[in-house]
mmCIF file of C-alpha atoms (C1' of nucleotides) in Angstrom:
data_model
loop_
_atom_site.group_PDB
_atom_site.id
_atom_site.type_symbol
_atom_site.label_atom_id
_atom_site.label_comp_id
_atom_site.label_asym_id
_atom_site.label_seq_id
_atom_site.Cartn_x
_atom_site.Cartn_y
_atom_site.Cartn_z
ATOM 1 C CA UNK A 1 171.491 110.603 66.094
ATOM 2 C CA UNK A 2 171.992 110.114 69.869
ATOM 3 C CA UNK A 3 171.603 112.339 72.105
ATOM 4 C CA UNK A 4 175.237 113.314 74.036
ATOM 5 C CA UNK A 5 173.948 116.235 75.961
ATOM 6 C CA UNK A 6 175.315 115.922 79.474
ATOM 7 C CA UNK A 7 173.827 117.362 82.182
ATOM 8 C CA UNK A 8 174.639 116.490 85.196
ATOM 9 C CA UNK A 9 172.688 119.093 87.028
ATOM 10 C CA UNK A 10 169.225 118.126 85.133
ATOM 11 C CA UNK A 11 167.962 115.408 87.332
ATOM 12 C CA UNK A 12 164.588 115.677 85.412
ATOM 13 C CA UNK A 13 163.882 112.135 84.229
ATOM 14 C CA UNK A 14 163.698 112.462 80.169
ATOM 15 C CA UNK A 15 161.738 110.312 77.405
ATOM 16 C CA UNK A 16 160.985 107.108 78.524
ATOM 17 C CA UNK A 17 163.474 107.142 81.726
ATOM 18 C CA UNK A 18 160.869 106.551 84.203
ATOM 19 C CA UNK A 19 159.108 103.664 82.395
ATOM 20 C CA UNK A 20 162.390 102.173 82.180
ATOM 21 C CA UNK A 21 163.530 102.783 86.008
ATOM 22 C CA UNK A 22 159.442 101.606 87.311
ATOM 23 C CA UNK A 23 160.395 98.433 85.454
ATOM 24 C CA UNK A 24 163.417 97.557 87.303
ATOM 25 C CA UNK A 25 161.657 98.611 90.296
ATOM 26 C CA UNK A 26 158.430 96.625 89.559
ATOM 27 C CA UNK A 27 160.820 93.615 88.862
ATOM 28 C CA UNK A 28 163.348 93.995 92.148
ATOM 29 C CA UNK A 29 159.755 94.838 94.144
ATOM 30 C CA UNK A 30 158.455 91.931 93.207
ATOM 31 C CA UNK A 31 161.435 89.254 92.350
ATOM 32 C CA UNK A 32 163.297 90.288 96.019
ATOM 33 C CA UNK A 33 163.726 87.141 97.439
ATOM 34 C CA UNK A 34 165.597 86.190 94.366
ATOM 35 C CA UNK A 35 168.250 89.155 94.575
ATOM 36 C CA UNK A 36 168.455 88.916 90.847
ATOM 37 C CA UNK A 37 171.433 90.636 90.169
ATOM 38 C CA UNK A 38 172.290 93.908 88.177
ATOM 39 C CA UNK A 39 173.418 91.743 84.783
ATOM 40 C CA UNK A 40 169.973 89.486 84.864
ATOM 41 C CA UNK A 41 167.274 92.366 85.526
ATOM 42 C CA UNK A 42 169.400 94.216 82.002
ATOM 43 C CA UNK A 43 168.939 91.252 80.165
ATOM 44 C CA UNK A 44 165.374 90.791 81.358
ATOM 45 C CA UNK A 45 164.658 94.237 80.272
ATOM 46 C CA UNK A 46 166.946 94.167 76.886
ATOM 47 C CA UNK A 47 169.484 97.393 78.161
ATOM 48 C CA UNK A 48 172.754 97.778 78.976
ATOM 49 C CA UNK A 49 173.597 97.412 82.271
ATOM 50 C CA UNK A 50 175.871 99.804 82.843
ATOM 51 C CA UNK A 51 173.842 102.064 81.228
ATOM 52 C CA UNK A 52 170.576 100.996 83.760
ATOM 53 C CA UNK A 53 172.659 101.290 86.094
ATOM 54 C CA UNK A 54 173.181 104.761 85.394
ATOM 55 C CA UNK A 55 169.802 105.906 84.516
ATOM 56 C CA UNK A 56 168.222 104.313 87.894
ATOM 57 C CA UNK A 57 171.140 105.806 89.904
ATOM 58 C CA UNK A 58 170.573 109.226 88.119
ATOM 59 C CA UNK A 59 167.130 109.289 88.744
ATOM 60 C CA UNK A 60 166.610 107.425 92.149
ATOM 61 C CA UNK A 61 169.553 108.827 94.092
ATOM 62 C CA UNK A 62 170.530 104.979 95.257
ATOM 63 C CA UNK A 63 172.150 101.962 93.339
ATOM 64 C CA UNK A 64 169.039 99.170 91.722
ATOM 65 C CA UNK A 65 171.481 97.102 94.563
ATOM 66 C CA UNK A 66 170.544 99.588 97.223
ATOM 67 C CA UNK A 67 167.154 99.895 96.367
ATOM 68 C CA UNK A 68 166.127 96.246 96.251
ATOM 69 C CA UNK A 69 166.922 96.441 100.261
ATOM 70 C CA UNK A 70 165.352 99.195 100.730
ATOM 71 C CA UNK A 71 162.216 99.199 99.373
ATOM 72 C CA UNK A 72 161.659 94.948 100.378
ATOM 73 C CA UNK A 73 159.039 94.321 103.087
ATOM 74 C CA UNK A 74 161.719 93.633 105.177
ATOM 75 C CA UNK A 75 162.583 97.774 104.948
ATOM 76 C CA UNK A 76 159.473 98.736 105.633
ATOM 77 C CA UNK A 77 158.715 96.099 108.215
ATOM 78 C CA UNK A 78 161.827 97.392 110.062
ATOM 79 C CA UNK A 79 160.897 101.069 109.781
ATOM 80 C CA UNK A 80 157.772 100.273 111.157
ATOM 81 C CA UNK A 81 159.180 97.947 113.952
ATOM 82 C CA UNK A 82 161.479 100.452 115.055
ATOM 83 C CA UNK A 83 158.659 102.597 115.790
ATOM 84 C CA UNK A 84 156.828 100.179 117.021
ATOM 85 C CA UNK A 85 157.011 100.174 120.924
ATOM 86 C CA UNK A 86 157.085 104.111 121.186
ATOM 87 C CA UNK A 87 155.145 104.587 118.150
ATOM 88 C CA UNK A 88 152.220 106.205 119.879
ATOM 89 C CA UNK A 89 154.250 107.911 122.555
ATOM 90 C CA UNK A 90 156.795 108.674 120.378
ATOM 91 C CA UNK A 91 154.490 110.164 117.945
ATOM 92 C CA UNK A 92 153.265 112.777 120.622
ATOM 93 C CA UNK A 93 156.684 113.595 121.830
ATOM 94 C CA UNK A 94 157.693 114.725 118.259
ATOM 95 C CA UNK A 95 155.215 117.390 118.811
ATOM 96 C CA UNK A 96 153.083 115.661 115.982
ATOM 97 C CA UNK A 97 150.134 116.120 118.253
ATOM 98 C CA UNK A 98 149.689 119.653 118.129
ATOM 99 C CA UNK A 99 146.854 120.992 115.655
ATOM 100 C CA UNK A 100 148.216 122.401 112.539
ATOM 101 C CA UNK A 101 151.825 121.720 113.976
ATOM 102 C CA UNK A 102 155.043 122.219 112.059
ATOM 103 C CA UNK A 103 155.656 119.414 109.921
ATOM 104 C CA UNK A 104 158.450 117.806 107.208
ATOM 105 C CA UNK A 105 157.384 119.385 104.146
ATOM 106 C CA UNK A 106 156.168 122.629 106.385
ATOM 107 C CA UNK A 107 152.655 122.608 104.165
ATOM 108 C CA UNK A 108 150.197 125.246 105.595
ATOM 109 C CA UNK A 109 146.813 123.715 104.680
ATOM 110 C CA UNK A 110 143.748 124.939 104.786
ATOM 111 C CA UNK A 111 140.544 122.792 104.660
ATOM 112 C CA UNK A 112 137.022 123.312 102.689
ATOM 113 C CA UNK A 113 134.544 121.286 103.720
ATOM 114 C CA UNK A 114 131.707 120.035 101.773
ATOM 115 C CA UNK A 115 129.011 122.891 102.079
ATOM 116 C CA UNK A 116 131.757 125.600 101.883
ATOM 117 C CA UNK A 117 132.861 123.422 98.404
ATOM 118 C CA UNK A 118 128.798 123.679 97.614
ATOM 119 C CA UNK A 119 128.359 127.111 98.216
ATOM 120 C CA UNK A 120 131.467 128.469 96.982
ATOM 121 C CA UNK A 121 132.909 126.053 94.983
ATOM 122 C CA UNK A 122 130.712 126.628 92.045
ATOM 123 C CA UNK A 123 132.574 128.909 89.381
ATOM 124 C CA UNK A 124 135.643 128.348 91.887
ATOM 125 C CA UNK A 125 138.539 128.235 89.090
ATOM 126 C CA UNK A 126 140.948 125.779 89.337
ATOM 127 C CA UNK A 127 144.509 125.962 86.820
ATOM 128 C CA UNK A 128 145.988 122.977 85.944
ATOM 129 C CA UNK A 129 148.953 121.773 84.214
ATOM 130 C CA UNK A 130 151.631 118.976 83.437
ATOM 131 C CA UNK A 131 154.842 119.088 84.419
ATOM 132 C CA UNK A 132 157.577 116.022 84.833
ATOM 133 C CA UNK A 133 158.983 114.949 87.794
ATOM 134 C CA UNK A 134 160.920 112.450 89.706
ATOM 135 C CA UNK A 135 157.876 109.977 89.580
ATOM 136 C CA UNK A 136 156.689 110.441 85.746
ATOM 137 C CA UNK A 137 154.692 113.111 84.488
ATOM 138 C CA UNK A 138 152.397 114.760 87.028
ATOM 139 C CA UNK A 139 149.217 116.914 86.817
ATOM 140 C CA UNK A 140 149.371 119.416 89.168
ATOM 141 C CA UNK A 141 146.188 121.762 89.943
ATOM 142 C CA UNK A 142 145.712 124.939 92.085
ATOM 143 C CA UNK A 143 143.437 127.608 92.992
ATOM 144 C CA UNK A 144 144.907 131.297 93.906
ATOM 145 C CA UNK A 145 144.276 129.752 97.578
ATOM 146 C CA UNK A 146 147.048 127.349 97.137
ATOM 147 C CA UNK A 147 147.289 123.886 95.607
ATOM 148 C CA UNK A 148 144.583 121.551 95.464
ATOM 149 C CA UNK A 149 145.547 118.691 93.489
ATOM 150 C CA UNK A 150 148.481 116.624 92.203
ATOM 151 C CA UNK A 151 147.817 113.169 89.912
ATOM 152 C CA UNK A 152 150.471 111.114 87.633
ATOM 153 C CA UNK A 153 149.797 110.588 84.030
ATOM 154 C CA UNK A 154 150.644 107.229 82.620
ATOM 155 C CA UNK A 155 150.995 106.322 78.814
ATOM 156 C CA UNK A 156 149.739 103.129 79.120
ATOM 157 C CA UNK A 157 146.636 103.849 81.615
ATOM 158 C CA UNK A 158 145.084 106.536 79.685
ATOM 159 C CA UNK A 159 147.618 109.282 79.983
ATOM 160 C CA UNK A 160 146.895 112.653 80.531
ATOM 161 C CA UNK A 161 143.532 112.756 79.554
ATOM 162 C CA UNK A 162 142.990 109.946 82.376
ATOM 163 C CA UNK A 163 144.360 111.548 84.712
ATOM 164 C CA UNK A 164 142.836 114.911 84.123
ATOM 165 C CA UNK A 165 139.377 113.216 84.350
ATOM 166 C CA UNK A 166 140.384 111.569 87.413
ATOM 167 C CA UNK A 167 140.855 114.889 89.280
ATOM 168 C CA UNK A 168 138.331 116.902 87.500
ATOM 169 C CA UNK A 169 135.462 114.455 87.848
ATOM 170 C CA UNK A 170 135.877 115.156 91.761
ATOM 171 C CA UNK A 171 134.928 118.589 91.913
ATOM 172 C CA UNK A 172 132.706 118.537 89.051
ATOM 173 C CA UNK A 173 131.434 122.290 89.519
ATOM 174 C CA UNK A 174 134.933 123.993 89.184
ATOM 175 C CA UNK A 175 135.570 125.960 86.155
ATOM 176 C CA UNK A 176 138.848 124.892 84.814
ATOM 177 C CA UNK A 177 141.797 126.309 82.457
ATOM 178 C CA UNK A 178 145.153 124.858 81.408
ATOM 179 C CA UNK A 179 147.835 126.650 82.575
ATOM 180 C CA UNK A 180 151.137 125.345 82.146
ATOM 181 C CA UNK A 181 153.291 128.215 83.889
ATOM 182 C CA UNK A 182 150.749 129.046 86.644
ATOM 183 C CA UNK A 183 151.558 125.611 88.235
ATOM 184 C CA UNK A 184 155.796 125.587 87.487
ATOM 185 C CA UNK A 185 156.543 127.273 91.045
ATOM 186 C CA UNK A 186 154.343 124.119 92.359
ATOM 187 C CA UNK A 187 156.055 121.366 90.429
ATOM 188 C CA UNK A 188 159.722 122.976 91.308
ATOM 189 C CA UNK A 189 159.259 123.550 94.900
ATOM 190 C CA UNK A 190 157.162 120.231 95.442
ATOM 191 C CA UNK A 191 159.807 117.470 94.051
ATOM 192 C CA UNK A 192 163.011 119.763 95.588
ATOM 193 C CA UNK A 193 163.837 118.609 98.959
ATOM 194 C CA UNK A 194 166.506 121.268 99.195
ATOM 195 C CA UNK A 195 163.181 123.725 99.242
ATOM 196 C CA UNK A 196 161.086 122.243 102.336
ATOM 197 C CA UNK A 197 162.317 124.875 104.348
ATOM 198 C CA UNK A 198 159.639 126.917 106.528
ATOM 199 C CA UNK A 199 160.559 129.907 105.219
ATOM 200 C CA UNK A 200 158.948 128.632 101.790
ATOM 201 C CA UNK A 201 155.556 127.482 103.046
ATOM 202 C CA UNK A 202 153.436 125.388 100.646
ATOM 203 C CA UNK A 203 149.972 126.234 100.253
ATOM 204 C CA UNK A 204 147.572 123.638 100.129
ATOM 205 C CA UNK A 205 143.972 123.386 99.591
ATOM 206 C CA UNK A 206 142.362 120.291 101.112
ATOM 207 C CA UNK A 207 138.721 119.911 99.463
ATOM 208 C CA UNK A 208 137.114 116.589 100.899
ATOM 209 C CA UNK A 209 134.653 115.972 103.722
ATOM 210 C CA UNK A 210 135.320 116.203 107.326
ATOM 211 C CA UNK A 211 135.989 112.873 107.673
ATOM 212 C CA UNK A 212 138.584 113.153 105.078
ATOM 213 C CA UNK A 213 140.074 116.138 105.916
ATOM 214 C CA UNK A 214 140.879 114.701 109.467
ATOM 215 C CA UNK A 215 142.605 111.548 107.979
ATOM 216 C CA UNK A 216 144.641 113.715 105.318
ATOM 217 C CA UNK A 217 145.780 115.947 108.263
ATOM 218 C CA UNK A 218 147.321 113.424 110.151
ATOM 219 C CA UNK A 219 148.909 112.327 107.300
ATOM 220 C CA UNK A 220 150.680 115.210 107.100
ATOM 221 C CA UNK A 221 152.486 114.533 110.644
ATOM 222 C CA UNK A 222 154.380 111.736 109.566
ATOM 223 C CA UNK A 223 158.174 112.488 108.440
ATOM 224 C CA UNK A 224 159.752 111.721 106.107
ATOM 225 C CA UNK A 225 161.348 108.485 105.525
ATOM 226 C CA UNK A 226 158.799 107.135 108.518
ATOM 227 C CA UNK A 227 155.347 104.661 108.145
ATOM 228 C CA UNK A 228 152.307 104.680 109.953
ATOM 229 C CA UNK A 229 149.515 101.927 109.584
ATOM 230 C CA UNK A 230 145.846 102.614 108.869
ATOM 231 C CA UNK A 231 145.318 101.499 112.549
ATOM 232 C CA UNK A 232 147.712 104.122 113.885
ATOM 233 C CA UNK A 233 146.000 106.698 111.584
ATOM 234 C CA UNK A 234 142.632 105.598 112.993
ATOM 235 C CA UNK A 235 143.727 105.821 116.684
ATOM 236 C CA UNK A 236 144.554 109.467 115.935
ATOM 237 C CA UNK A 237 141.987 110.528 114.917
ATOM 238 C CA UNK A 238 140.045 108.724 117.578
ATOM 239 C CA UNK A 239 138.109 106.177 115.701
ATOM 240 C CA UNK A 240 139.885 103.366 116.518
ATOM 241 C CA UNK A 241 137.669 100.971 114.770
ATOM 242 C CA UNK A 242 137.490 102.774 111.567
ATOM 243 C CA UNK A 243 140.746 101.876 109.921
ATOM 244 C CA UNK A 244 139.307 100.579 106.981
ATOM 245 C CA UNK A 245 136.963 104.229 106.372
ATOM 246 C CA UNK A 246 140.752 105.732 106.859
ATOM 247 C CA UNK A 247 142.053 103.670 103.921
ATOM 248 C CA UNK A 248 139.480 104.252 101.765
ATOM 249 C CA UNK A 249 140.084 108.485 102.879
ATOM 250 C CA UNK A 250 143.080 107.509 102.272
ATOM 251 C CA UNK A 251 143.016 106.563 98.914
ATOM 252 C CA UNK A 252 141.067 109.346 97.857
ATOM 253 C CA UNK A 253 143.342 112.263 98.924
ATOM 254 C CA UNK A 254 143.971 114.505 95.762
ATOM 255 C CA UNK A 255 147.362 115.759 96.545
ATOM 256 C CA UNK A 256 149.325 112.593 96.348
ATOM 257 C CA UNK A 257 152.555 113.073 97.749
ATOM 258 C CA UNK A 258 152.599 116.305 99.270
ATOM 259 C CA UNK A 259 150.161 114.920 101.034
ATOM 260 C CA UNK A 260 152.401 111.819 102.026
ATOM 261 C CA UNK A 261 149.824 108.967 101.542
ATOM 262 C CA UNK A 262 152.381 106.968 100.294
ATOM 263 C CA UNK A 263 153.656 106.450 103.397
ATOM 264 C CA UNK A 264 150.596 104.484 105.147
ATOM 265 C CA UNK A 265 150.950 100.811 104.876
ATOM 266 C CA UNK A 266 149.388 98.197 106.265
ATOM 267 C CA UNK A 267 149.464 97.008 110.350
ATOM 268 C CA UNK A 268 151.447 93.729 109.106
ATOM 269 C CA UNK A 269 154.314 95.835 107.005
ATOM 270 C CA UNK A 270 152.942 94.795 103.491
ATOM 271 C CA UNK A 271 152.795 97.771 100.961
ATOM 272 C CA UNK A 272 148.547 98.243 100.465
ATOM 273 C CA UNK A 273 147.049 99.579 97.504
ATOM 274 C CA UNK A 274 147.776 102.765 95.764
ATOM 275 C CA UNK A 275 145.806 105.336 93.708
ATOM 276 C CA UNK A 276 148.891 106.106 90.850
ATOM 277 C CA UNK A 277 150.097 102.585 91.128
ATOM 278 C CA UNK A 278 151.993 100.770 93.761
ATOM 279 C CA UNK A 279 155.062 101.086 91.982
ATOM 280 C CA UNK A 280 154.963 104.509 92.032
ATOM 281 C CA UNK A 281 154.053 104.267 95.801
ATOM 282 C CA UNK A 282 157.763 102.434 95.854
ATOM 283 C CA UNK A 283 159.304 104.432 94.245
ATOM 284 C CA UNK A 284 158.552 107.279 96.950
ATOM 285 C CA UNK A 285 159.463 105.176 99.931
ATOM 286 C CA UNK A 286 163.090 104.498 97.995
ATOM 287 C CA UNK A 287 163.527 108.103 96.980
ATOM 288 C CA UNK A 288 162.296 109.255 100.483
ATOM 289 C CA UNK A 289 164.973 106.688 102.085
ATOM 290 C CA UNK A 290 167.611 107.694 100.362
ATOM 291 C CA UNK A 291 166.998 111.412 100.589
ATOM 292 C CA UNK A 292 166.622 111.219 104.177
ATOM 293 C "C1'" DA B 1 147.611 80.691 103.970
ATOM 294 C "C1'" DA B 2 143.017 81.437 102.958
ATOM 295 C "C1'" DA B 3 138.486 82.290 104.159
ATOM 296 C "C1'" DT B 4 135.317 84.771 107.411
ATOM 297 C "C1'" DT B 5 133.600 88.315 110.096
ATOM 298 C "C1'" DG B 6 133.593 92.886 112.116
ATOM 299 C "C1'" DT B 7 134.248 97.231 110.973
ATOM 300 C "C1'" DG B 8 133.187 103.247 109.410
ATOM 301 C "C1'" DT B 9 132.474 106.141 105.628
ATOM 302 C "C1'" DT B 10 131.080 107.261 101.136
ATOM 303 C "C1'" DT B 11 128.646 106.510 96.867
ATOM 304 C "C1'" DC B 12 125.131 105.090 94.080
ATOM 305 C "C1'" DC B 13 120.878 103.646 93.346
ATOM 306 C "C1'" DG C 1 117.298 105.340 103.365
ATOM 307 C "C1'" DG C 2 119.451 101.052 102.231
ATOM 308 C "C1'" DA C 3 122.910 98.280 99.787
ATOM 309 C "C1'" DA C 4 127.532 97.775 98.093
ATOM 310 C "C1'" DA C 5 132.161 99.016 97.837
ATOM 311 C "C1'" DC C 6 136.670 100.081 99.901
ATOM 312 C "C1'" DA C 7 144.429 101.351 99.670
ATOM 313 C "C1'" DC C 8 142.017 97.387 106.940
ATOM 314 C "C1'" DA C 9 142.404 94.226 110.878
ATOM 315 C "C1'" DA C 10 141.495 90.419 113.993
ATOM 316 C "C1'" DT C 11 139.919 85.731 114.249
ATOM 317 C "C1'" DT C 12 139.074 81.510 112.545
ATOM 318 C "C1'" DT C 13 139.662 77.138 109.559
#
DNA sequence: AAATTGTGTTTCC
DNA sequence: GGAAACACAATTT
């Protein structure tokens, strides 16, 4: 029995669709310089091509041929060297500056620092639940303040349970509850472009140190479809020297992707670490480039 | 290209 | 408090 349901309006990735596109994507990512073509990553993979085809185009928005140049170094070395000369300037002019300014995703955030987390964290209840989405299957978390985390469960790195632990080990004190429908409106609005409008504001809750919070809110600043380099996001935040503390901040925001930390690379255009995997990381510069 | 050193912040004794 | 770990970067072999 196969399944001949047709959809063409459910762009929800089904089954074992996103394993099968982050393979091709692992494989162009890192086989570039050999352009393999469309027939040769199929038979590396054992499916139809025509069929991959399909499935990646379905699901990415862009061609595995359109993909492999966009997501190379040399995209996001040219993204980043377009910027280059103004970047700083540029960055101001944009109005990117201001505090709390207007940005892509128009997410109003609001920031608990440590001893607010201490004091009123404790019994602080946190709903959580899965949902897929364009990247795999994503845990998404909020408190009636807003959203406060987002993590990607993998089948072969521990799954949900993994993830869940992940996020819940961070605030150890919350009390939590699964919640499946308390999170929907997240997962819908967050992976819908058509929906970052400002007249739909996304709540956030940003739950880290000062430090951190800093870092994650100049994160939110940069557009879509645009890089910045740990440097840059040290500069603004005027600790020049402390690009390496921004990485690790980095690394450890909780709201991956809203909070765009997937699009902070390193000074020399390579594609640095990521918490969910780097291919996932790639696979949100590609979907970003082609959406925008 | 790889190893080395200088970094700031957080975490874990 | 101090050491070690980091999704970095600049400088050396």
């Amino acid at each position: 029995m196969t399944i001949s349901l047709n959809h063409a309006k459910d762009i929800t990735p089904a089954g074992d669709d996103y394993a099968v596109v982050s393979g091709v994507i692992e494989m162009l990512t890192e086989d570039y310089q050999h352009q393999p073509s469309l027939d040769r990553i199929a038979g590396e993979m054992g499916r139809d091509p025509l069929e991959l085809q399909k499935t990646f185009t379905r699901w990415a928005g862009l061609s595995p041929k359109a993909f492999l140049q966009a997501v190379t170094l040399d995209h996001a070395k040219r993204l980043l060297g377009e910027e280059r000369m103004p970047l700083l300037e540029a960055s101001i002019e944009l109005g990117l500056s201001g505090p709390g300014r207007l940005h892509d995703l128009f997410v109003t955030h609001e920031a608990m620092s440590p001893g607010e987390w201490k004091e009123k964290g404790r019994g602080l209840a946190i709903r959580y639940g899965f949902h897929d989405s364009p990247f795999g299957r994503a845990l998404l978390m909020a408190t009636d303040r807003g959203l406060c985390g987002l993590a990607f469960s993998d089948e072969d790195k521990g799954g949900d349970q993994f993830a869940l632990e992940d996020m819940t080990h961070r605030w150890p004190d919350a009390v939590y509850s699964h919640d499946d429908a308390a999170v929907l409106p997240y997962a819908e609005r967050i992976f819908d472009p058509e929906r970052w409008q400002a007249n739909e504001p996304l709540r956030v809750v940003l739950i880290g140190t000062d430090f951190q919070i800093r870092v994650w809110e100049q994160l939110l600043e940069i557009p879509v479809g645009r890089l910045c380099t740990y440097s840059d996001l040290a500069n603004r935040i005027g600790a020049p020297k402390a690009s390496r503390a921004v990485g690790a901040a980095v690394g450890r925001n909780p709201v991956s992707f809203v909070v765009p930390c997937h699009r902070a690379i390193g000074k020399s255009g390579a594609l640095t670490g990521y918490h969910w995997g780097l291919t996932r990381k790639r696979a949100m510069l590609g979907w970003e480039a082609a959406k925008a």
